[in-house]
mmCIF file of C-alpha atoms and ligand atoms in Angstrom:
data_model
loop_
_atom_site.group_PDB
_atom_site.id
_atom_site.type_symbol
_atom_site.label_atom_id
_atom_site.label_comp_id
_atom_site.label_asym_id
_atom_site.label_seq_id
_atom_site.Cartn_x
_atom_site.Cartn_y
_atom_site.Cartn_z
ATOM 1 C CA MET A 28 97.772 141.580 187.200
ATOM 2 C CA ASN A 29 96.716 143.750 190.144
ATOM 3 C CA VAL A 30 99.461 144.433 192.695
ATOM 4 C CA ILE A 31 97.818 145.750 195.837
ATOM 5 C CA ASP A 32 98.996 146.629 199.341
ATOM 6 C CA SER A 33 95.708 147.759 200.896
ATOM 7 C CA ILE A 34 93.204 145.446 202.588
ATOM 8 C CA PRO A 35 90.034 147.331 201.473
ATOM 9 C CA GLU A 36 91.154 147.146 197.825
ATOM 10 C CA ILE A 37 91.842 143.417 198.160
ATOM 11 C CA ARG A 38 88.347 142.881 199.548
ATOM 12 C CA GLN A 39 86.784 144.918 196.746
ATOM 13 C CA LEU A 40 88.495 142.828 194.072
ATOM 14 C CA ARG A 41 87.894 139.534 195.866
ATOM 15 C CA TRP A 42 84.163 140.136 196.079
ATOM 16 C CA ALA A 43 83.641 141.880 192.714
ATOM 17 C CA ASP A 44 82.130 138.610 191.522
ATOM 18 C CA PRO A 45 81.219 136.314 194.445
ATOM 19 C CA THR A 46 80.554 133.379 192.103
ATOM 20 C CA LEU A 47 84.289 133.054 191.231
ATOM 21 C CA SER A 48 86.539 130.598 193.085
ATOM 22 C CA TRP A 49 89.866 131.935 194.395
ATOM 23 C CA GLY A 50 93.121 130.067 194.880
ATOM 24 C CA LEU A 51 95.628 131.603 197.293
ATOM 25 C CA VAL A 52 99.383 130.971 197.396
ATOM 26 C CA PRO A 53 100.894 132.610 200.495
ATOM 27 C CA THR A 54 104.640 133.281 200.109
ATOM 28 C CA MET A 55 107.470 135.302 201.580
ATOM 29 C CA GLY A 56 108.691 136.137 198.066
ATOM 30 C CA TYR A 57 112.054 135.412 196.420
ATOM 31 C CA LEU A 58 110.093 132.961 194.346
ATOM 32 C CA HIS A 59 111.478 129.746 192.920
ATOM 33 C CA GLU A 60 110.044 126.815 190.937
ATOM 34 C CA GLY A 61 108.496 125.399 194.124
ATOM 35 C CA HIS A 62 106.325 128.500 194.517
ATOM 36 C CA LEU A 63 105.548 128.568 190.802
ATOM 37 C CA ALA A 64 104.353 124.943 190.947
ATOM 38 C CA LEU A 65 101.859 126.037 193.638
ATOM 39 C CA VAL A 66 100.775 128.970 191.484
ATOM 40 C CA ARG A 67 100.225 126.705 188.455
ATOM 41 C CA ARG A 68 98.131 124.294 190.498
ATOM 42 C CA ALA A 69 96.101 127.186 191.935
ATOM 43 C CA LYS A 70 95.513 128.549 188.438
ATOM 44 C CA ALA A 71 94.412 125.155 187.141
ATOM 45 C CA GLU A 72 91.892 124.671 189.960
ATOM 46 C CA ASN A 73 90.381 128.147 190.447
ATOM 47 C CA ASP A 74 88.800 130.984 188.459
ATOM 48 C CA GLN A 75 91.148 133.529 190.036
ATOM 49 C CA THR A 76 94.600 133.206 191.587
ATOM 50 C CA ALA A 77 96.075 135.401 194.304
ATOM 51 C CA VAL A 78 99.643 135.339 195.634
ATOM 52 C CA THR A 79 100.746 137.110 198.798
ATOM 53 C CA ILE A 80 104.310 138.324 199.216
ATOM 54 C CA PHE A 81 105.052 139.218 202.828
ATOM 55 C CA VAL A 82 108.204 138.477 204.818
ATOM 56 C CA ASN A 83 106.405 137.907 208.091
ATOM 57 C CA PRO A 84 108.428 139.312 211.015
ATOM 58 C CA ALA A 85 106.332 137.353 213.525
ATOM 59 C CA GLN A 86 107.726 133.997 212.402
ATOM 60 C CA PHE A 87 111.391 134.974 212.835
ATOM 61 C CA ALA A 88 113.086 134.872 216.244
ATOM 62 C CA PRO A 89 115.268 137.937 217.056
ATOM 63 C CA THR A 90 118.354 135.775 216.364
ATOM 64 C CA GLU A 91 117.104 134.640 212.945
ATOM 65 C CA ASP A 92 117.531 135.993 209.418
ATOM 66 C CA LEU A 93 114.624 138.481 209.050
ATOM 67 C CA SER A 94 116.855 141.391 207.975
ATOM 68 C CA THR A 95 118.878 139.304 205.515
ATOM 69 C CA TYR A 96 116.013 137.136 204.185
ATOM 70 C CA PRO A 97 116.372 137.365 200.366
ATOM 71 C CA ARG A 98 113.968 139.749 198.660
ATOM 72 C CA ASP A 99 113.446 140.720 194.990
ATOM 73 C CA LEU A 100 109.945 142.066 194.477
ATOM 74 C CA ALA A 101 110.509 143.238 190.886
ATOM 75 C CA ARG A 102 111.657 139.768 189.819
ATOM 76 C CA ASP A 103 108.830 138.085 191.751
ATOM 77 C CA LEU A 104 106.233 140.265 189.998
ATOM 78 C CA THR A 105 107.715 139.501 186.565
ATOM 79 C CA LEU A 106 107.507 135.768 187.298
ATOM 80 C CA LEU A 107 103.923 136.014 188.566
ATOM 81 C CA GLN A 108 102.858 138.129 185.606
ATOM 82 C CA ALA A 109 104.243 135.436 183.274
ATOM 83 C CA GLU A 110 102.183 132.802 185.134
ATOM 84 C CA GLY A 111 99.000 134.846 184.600
ATOM 85 C CA VAL A 112 98.339 135.516 188.291
ATOM 86 C CA ASP A 113 95.357 137.815 188.846
ATOM 87 C CA LEU A 114 96.188 139.458 192.153
ATOM 88 C CA VAL A 115 99.334 139.973 194.217
ATOM 89 C CA PHE A 116 98.978 141.241 197.795
ATOM 90 C CA THR A 117 102.146 142.983 199.014
ATOM 91 C CA PRO A 118 101.236 144.423 202.415
ATOM 92 C CA THR A 119 103.654 146.363 204.617
ATOM 93 C CA ALA A 120 104.424 145.099 208.118
ATOM 94 C CA THR A 121 102.219 147.841 209.641
ATOM 95 C CA THR A 122 99.269 146.889 207.430
ATOM 96 C CA ILE A 123 99.446 143.363 208.849
ATOM 97 C CA TYR A 124 100.567 144.317 212.353
ATOM 98 C CA PRO A 125 99.273 147.824 213.202
ATOM 99 C CA PRO A 126 100.758 149.392 216.350
ATOM 100 C CA ASP A 127 97.859 148.244 218.587
ATOM 101 C CA PHE A 128 97.945 144.637 217.292
ATOM 102 C CA GLN A 129 97.514 142.154 220.171
ATOM 103 C CA THR A 130 96.011 138.866 218.927
ATOM 104 C CA THR A 131 97.882 135.671 218.075
ATOM 105 C CA VAL A 132 96.910 132.167 216.968
ATOM 106 C CA THR A 133 98.632 129.283 218.785
ATOM 107 C CA VAL A 134 98.166 125.726 217.592
ATOM 108 C CA GLN A 135 99.255 123.757 220.643
ATOM 109 C CA GLN A 136 100.684 120.209 220.405
ATOM 110 C CA VAL A 137 101.704 119.916 216.755
ATOM 111 C CA SER A 138 103.650 123.205 216.935
ATOM 112 C CA GLN A 139 105.939 121.952 219.685
ATOM 113 C CA PRO A 140 108.266 119.191 218.346
ATOM 114 C CA LEU A 141 110.750 119.326 215.430
ATOM 115 C CA GLU A 142 110.888 122.858 214.016
ATOM 116 C CA GLY A 143 108.922 124.111 217.012
ATOM 117 C CA ALA A 144 111.555 122.794 219.429
ATOM 118 C CA ALA A 145 114.285 124.630 217.530
ATOM 119 C CA ARG A 146 112.137 127.718 216.809
ATOM 120 C CA PRO A 147 109.642 128.063 219.713
ATOM 121 C CA THR A 148 107.739 131.153 218.423
ATOM 122 C CA HIS A 149 107.846 130.240 214.734
ATOM 123 C CA PHE A 150 104.496 128.502 214.266
ATOM 124 C CA GLN A 151 102.566 131.078 216.282
ATOM 125 C CA GLY A 152 103.880 133.637 213.782
ATOM 126 C CA VAL A 153 102.964 131.421 210.813
ATOM 127 C CA ALA A 154 99.475 130.552 212.097
ATOM 128 C CA THR A 155 98.693 134.188 212.973
ATOM 129 C CA VAL A 156 99.699 135.571 209.584
ATOM 130 C CA VAL A 157 98.002 132.789 207.613
ATOM 131 C CA ALA A 158 94.787 133.243 209.650
ATOM 132 C CA LYS A 159 94.921 136.942 208.774
ATOM 133 C CA LEU A 160 95.579 136.246 205.075
ATOM 134 C CA PHE A 161 92.657 133.805 205.021
ATOM 135 C CA ASN A 162 90.386 136.426 206.607
ATOM 136 C CA ILE A 163 91.572 139.170 204.268
ATOM 137 C CA LEU A 164 91.344 137.159 201.021
ATOM 138 C CA GLN A 165 88.802 134.476 201.931
ATOM 139 C CA PRO A 166 90.166 132.027 199.356
ATOM 140 C CA THR A 167 88.303 128.943 198.197
ATOM 141 C CA ARG A 168 91.546 126.927 198.233
ATOM 142 C CA ALA A 169 95.003 127.598 199.681
ATOM 143 C CA TYR A 170 98.227 125.999 198.408
ATOM 144 C CA PHE A 171 101.255 125.006 200.492
ATOM 145 C CA GLY A 172 104.348 122.880 199.782
ATOM 146 C CA GLN A 173 105.040 119.539 201.471
ATOM 147 C CA LYS A 174 108.639 120.768 201.955
ATOM 148 C CA ASP A 175 107.430 122.563 205.105
ATOM 149 C CA ALA A 176 105.743 119.414 206.400
ATOM 150 C CA GLN A 177 105.148 120.599 209.963
ATOM 151 C CA GLN A 178 103.761 123.914 208.705
ATOM 152 C CA THR A 179 101.155 121.987 206.694
ATOM 153 C CA VAL A 180 100.174 119.938 209.778
ATOM 154 C CA VAL A 181 99.929 123.059 211.976
ATOM 155 C CA LEU A 182 97.880 124.993 209.412
ATOM 156 C CA ARG A 183 95.517 122.099 208.653
ATOM 157 C CA GLN A 184 94.907 121.783 212.407
ATOM 158 C CA MET A 185 94.222 125.523 212.623
ATOM 159 C CA VAL A 186 91.769 125.355 209.721
ATOM 160 C CA ARG A 187 89.893 122.492 211.405
ATOM 161 C CA ASP A 188 89.957 124.035 214.896
ATOM 162 C CA LEU A 189 88.849 127.512 213.818
ATOM 163 C CA ASN A 190 86.429 126.389 211.060
ATOM 164 C CA PHE A 191 88.079 128.303 208.239
ATOM 165 C CA ASN A 192 86.114 127.688 205.066
ATOM 166 C CA VAL A 193 89.252 127.002 202.987
ATOM 167 C CA ALA A 194 90.347 123.784 201.278
ATOM 168 C CA MET A 195 94.018 123.134 202.123
ATOM 169 C CA ILE A 196 95.923 121.759 199.123
ATOM 170 C CA ILE A 197 99.372 120.335 199.905
ATOM 171 C CA CYS A 198 101.654 119.994 196.876
ATOM 172 C CA PRO A 199 104.788 117.860 196.377
ATOM 173 C CA THR A 200 108.248 119.258 197.081
ATOM 174 C CA ILE A 201 110.024 120.558 193.988
ATOM 175 C CA ARG A 202 113.709 119.597 193.843
ATOM 176 C CA GLU A 203 116.933 120.593 192.122
ATOM 177 C CA ALA A 204 118.581 117.991 189.824
ATOM 178 C CA ASP A 205 120.631 116.544 192.737
ATOM 179 C CA GLY A 206 117.528 116.205 194.920
ATOM 180 C CA LEU A 207 117.981 119.323 197.091
ATOM 181 C CA ALA A 208 114.550 120.708 197.952
ATOM 182 C CA MET A 209 114.019 124.173 196.510
ATOM 183 C CA SER A 210 114.082 126.889 199.150
ATOM 184 C CA SER A 211 114.691 130.625 199.149
ATOM 185 C CA ARG A 212 117.359 129.969 201.817
ATOM 186 C CA ASN A 213 119.431 127.884 199.342
ATOM 187 C CA ALA A 214 120.622 131.285 198.088
ATOM 188 C CA TYR A 215 122.726 131.622 201.274
ATOM 189 C CA LEU A 216 124.855 128.523 200.493
ATOM 190 C CA SER A 217 128.445 128.777 199.208
ATOM 191 C CA PRO A 218 129.163 126.541 196.161
ATOM 192 C CA GLU A 219 130.768 123.921 198.479
ATOM 193 C CA GLN A 220 127.832 124.033 200.911
ATOM 194 C CA ARG A 221 125.389 123.840 198.009
ATOM 195 C CA GLN A 222 127.046 120.626 196.827
ATOM 196 C CA ALA A 223 127.129 119.205 200.364
ATOM 197 C CA ALA A 224 123.445 120.015 200.927
ATOM 198 C CA ALA A 225 122.359 117.124 198.680
ATOM 199 C CA VAL A 226 123.086 114.948 201.737
ATOM 200 C CA LEU A 227 119.647 115.777 203.211
ATOM 201 C CA ARG A 228 117.898 113.987 200.380
ATOM 202 C CA ARG A 229 120.353 111.086 200.499
ATOM 203 C CA ALA A 230 119.687 110.620 204.220
ATOM 204 C CA LEU A 231 115.918 110.631 203.727
ATOM 205 C CA LEU A 232 116.168 108.211 200.808
ATOM 206 C CA ALA A 233 118.324 105.853 202.889
ATOM 207 C CA ALA A 234 115.624 105.718 205.561
ATOM 208 C CA GLN A 235 112.832 105.464 202.990
ATOM 209 C CA SER A 236 114.586 102.564 201.283
ATOM 210 C CA ALA A 237 115.040 100.769 204.632
ATOM 211 C CA TYR A 238 111.339 101.336 205.325
ATOM 212 C CA ALA A 239 110.468 99.911 201.905
ATOM 213 C CA GLN A 240 112.497 96.810 202.787
ATOM 214 C CA GLY A 241 110.504 96.319 205.966
ATOM 215 C CA GLU A 242 112.397 98.312 208.620
ATOM 216 C CA ARG A 243 109.797 99.558 211.105
ATOM 217 C CA ARG A 244 111.952 100.498 214.104
ATOM 218 C CA GLY A 245 111.927 104.277 214.542
ATOM 219 C CA ASP A 246 115.399 104.296 216.153
ATOM 220 C CA HIS A 247 116.917 102.475 213.194
ATOM 221 C CA LEU A 248 115.351 104.837 210.692
ATOM 222 C CA ARG A 249 116.665 107.819 212.689
ATOM 223 C CA GLN A 250 120.078 106.165 213.015
ATOM 224 C CA LEU A 251 120.333 105.650 209.244
ATOM 225 C CA MET A 252 119.591 109.315 208.592
ATOM 226 C CA THR A 253 122.103 110.430 211.249
ATOM 227 C CA GLU A 254 124.840 108.197 209.838
ATOM 228 C CA THR A 255 124.274 109.455 206.297
ATOM 229 C CA ILE A 256 124.333 113.125 207.343
ATOM 230 C CA ASN A 257 127.476 112.583 209.404
ATOM 231 C CA THR A 258 129.313 111.395 206.279
ATOM 232 C CA GLU A 259 129.223 114.996 205.026
ATOM 233 C CA PRO A 260 131.926 117.127 206.722
ATOM 234 C CA LEU A 261 130.189 120.475 206.000
ATOM 235 C CA ALA A 262 126.878 119.308 207.524
ATOM 236 C CA ARG A 263 126.028 119.935 211.197
ATOM 237 C CA LEU A 264 123.004 117.883 212.165
ATOM 238 C CA ASP A 265 120.218 119.656 214.063
ATOM 239 C CA TYR A 266 117.699 116.804 214.194
ATOM 240 C CA VAL A 267 116.446 113.685 212.461
ATOM 241 C CA SER A 268 112.935 112.429 213.027
ATOM 242 C CA ALA A 269 110.734 109.458 212.218
ATOM 243 C CA ALA A 270 107.383 110.706 213.442
ATOM 244 C CA ASP A 271 103.676 110.094 213.135
ATOM 245 C CA PRO A 272 102.585 112.213 210.118
ATOM 246 C CA GLU A 273 99.533 113.606 211.976
ATOM 247 C CA THR A 274 100.663 114.052 215.609
ATOM 248 C CA LEU A 275 104.381 114.541 214.799
ATOM 249 C CA GLN A 276 105.298 112.436 217.832
ATOM 250 C CA GLU A 277 108.435 110.298 217.429
ATOM 251 C CA LEU A 278 107.609 106.662 216.648
ATOM 252 C CA THR A 279 109.143 103.653 218.382
ATOM 253 C CA ASP A 280 107.546 101.288 215.868
ATOM 254 C CA VAL A 281 106.038 102.455 212.609
ATOM 255 C CA GLU A 282 102.638 100.919 212.057
ATOM 256 C CA GLU A 283 101.248 102.815 209.084
ATOM 257 C CA GLY A 284 102.887 105.963 207.741
ATOM 258 C CA VAL A 285 105.976 107.809 208.913
ATOM 259 C CA LEU A 286 107.171 111.343 208.318
ATOM 260 C CA LEU A 287 110.933 111.142 207.905
ATOM 261 C CA SER A 288 112.437 114.590 208.379
ATOM 262 C CA THR A 289 115.667 116.368 209.128
ATOM 263 C CA ALA A 290 117.157 119.800 209.752
ATOM 264 C CA VAL A 291 120.823 120.403 208.996
ATOM 265 C CA PHE A 292 123.109 123.438 209.265
ATOM 266 C CA PHE A 293 125.629 124.329 206.585
ATOM 267 C CA GLY A 294 127.515 127.184 208.218
ATOM 268 C CA LYS A 295 124.761 129.497 209.476
ATOM 269 C CA THR A 296 122.194 128.254 206.949
ATOM 270 C CA ARG A 297 119.667 125.785 208.311
ATOM 271 C CA LEU A 298 117.903 123.578 205.740
ATOM 272 C CA ILE A 299 114.981 121.205 206.260
ATOM 273 C CA ASP A 300 113.555 118.395 204.183
ATOM 274 C CA ASN A 301 111.235 115.421 204.580
ATOM 275 C CA ILE A 302 109.723 112.352 202.940
ATOM 276 C CA LEU A 303 106.368 110.881 203.781
ATOM 277 C CA ALA A 304 106.696 107.077 203.701
ATOM 278 C CA SER A 305 103.740 104.756 203.990
ATOM 279 C CA ALA A 306 102.765 101.315 202.812
ATOM 280 C CA TYR A 307 100.395 103.131 200.458
ATOM 281 C CA GLU A 308 103.152 105.391 199.029
ATOM 282 C CA MET A 309 105.409 102.343 198.503
ATOM 283 C CA ALA A 310 102.714 100.517 196.550
ATOM 284 C CA LYS A 311 102.227 103.472 194.150
HETATM 285 O O1 PAF B 14 105.923 129.009 203.889
HETATM 286 C C1 PAF B 14 106.080 130.257 203.914
HETATM 287 O O2 PAF B 14 106.653 130.870 202.997
HETATM 288 C C2 PAF B 14 105.530 131.044 205.086
HETATM 289 O O3 PAF B 14 105.687 130.344 206.276
HETATM 290 C C3 PAF B 14 104.078 131.495 204.885
HETATM 291 C C4 PAF B 14 103.135 130.313 204.805
HETATM 292 C C5 PAF B 14 103.959 132.328 203.620
HETATM 293 C C6 PAF B 14 103.632 132.361 206.063
HETATM 294 O O4 PAF B 14 104.416 133.497 206.200
#
């Protein structure tokens, strides 16, 4: 496994044999089973697999957890080695953002609601770094988790708008036994908060079950999620949403699919989760 922090060396390896397909899994490290599921899929579908580990300062607001974001590069590399990853890109912040850096990528409408309302500069940071990683590695396919639903919508829009020649592969959320979506930020939770955090999944399942029984009123789906989250004393609701899965606009009446999502604080830790519900999903 090659572990590389320089862009010229990445390019040299990437193009050593131009006939090979490359799968890319962009990460901020502190890997868990969710990341490893993306790695396994990338390995199954490509000749070569690359993982990037970069805690991207541009996607954190000054008030957010950049300095405390969990990091363990040695452990990450051991896990990736065991998965048979070919290349790990571990750039420094100045490699990605040299002192004269002045270009950003903004995906307009779909970056604004939900996470974008709570974190106004977040998706510009995500889109800019992912555009750079795509240009540096030029992968055939790139793998992202459905857990960050809005991120997948923003990045798919960017790929279409800017004609990146990359297939975007969105993979299912990987969950703990009690349904909590895996996330590096789960490490911040106290044992009591960790137990309470299962309420996100319960709230989404309550709305999904109502949808399956024919509920199509957006307000009622949102209300069900709110009521469920409010049953948990350690949870402080940030938002619930029943939105169009493509535009991310809140729905009054669900016609086809609906992205049910929520963000909830447990102390200072903010967790997100979502379920995509559609007539098609229900029939599966
Ligand atoms: O999902 C993440 O871990 C990050 O947002 C990403 C895509 C690696 C960009 O920094």
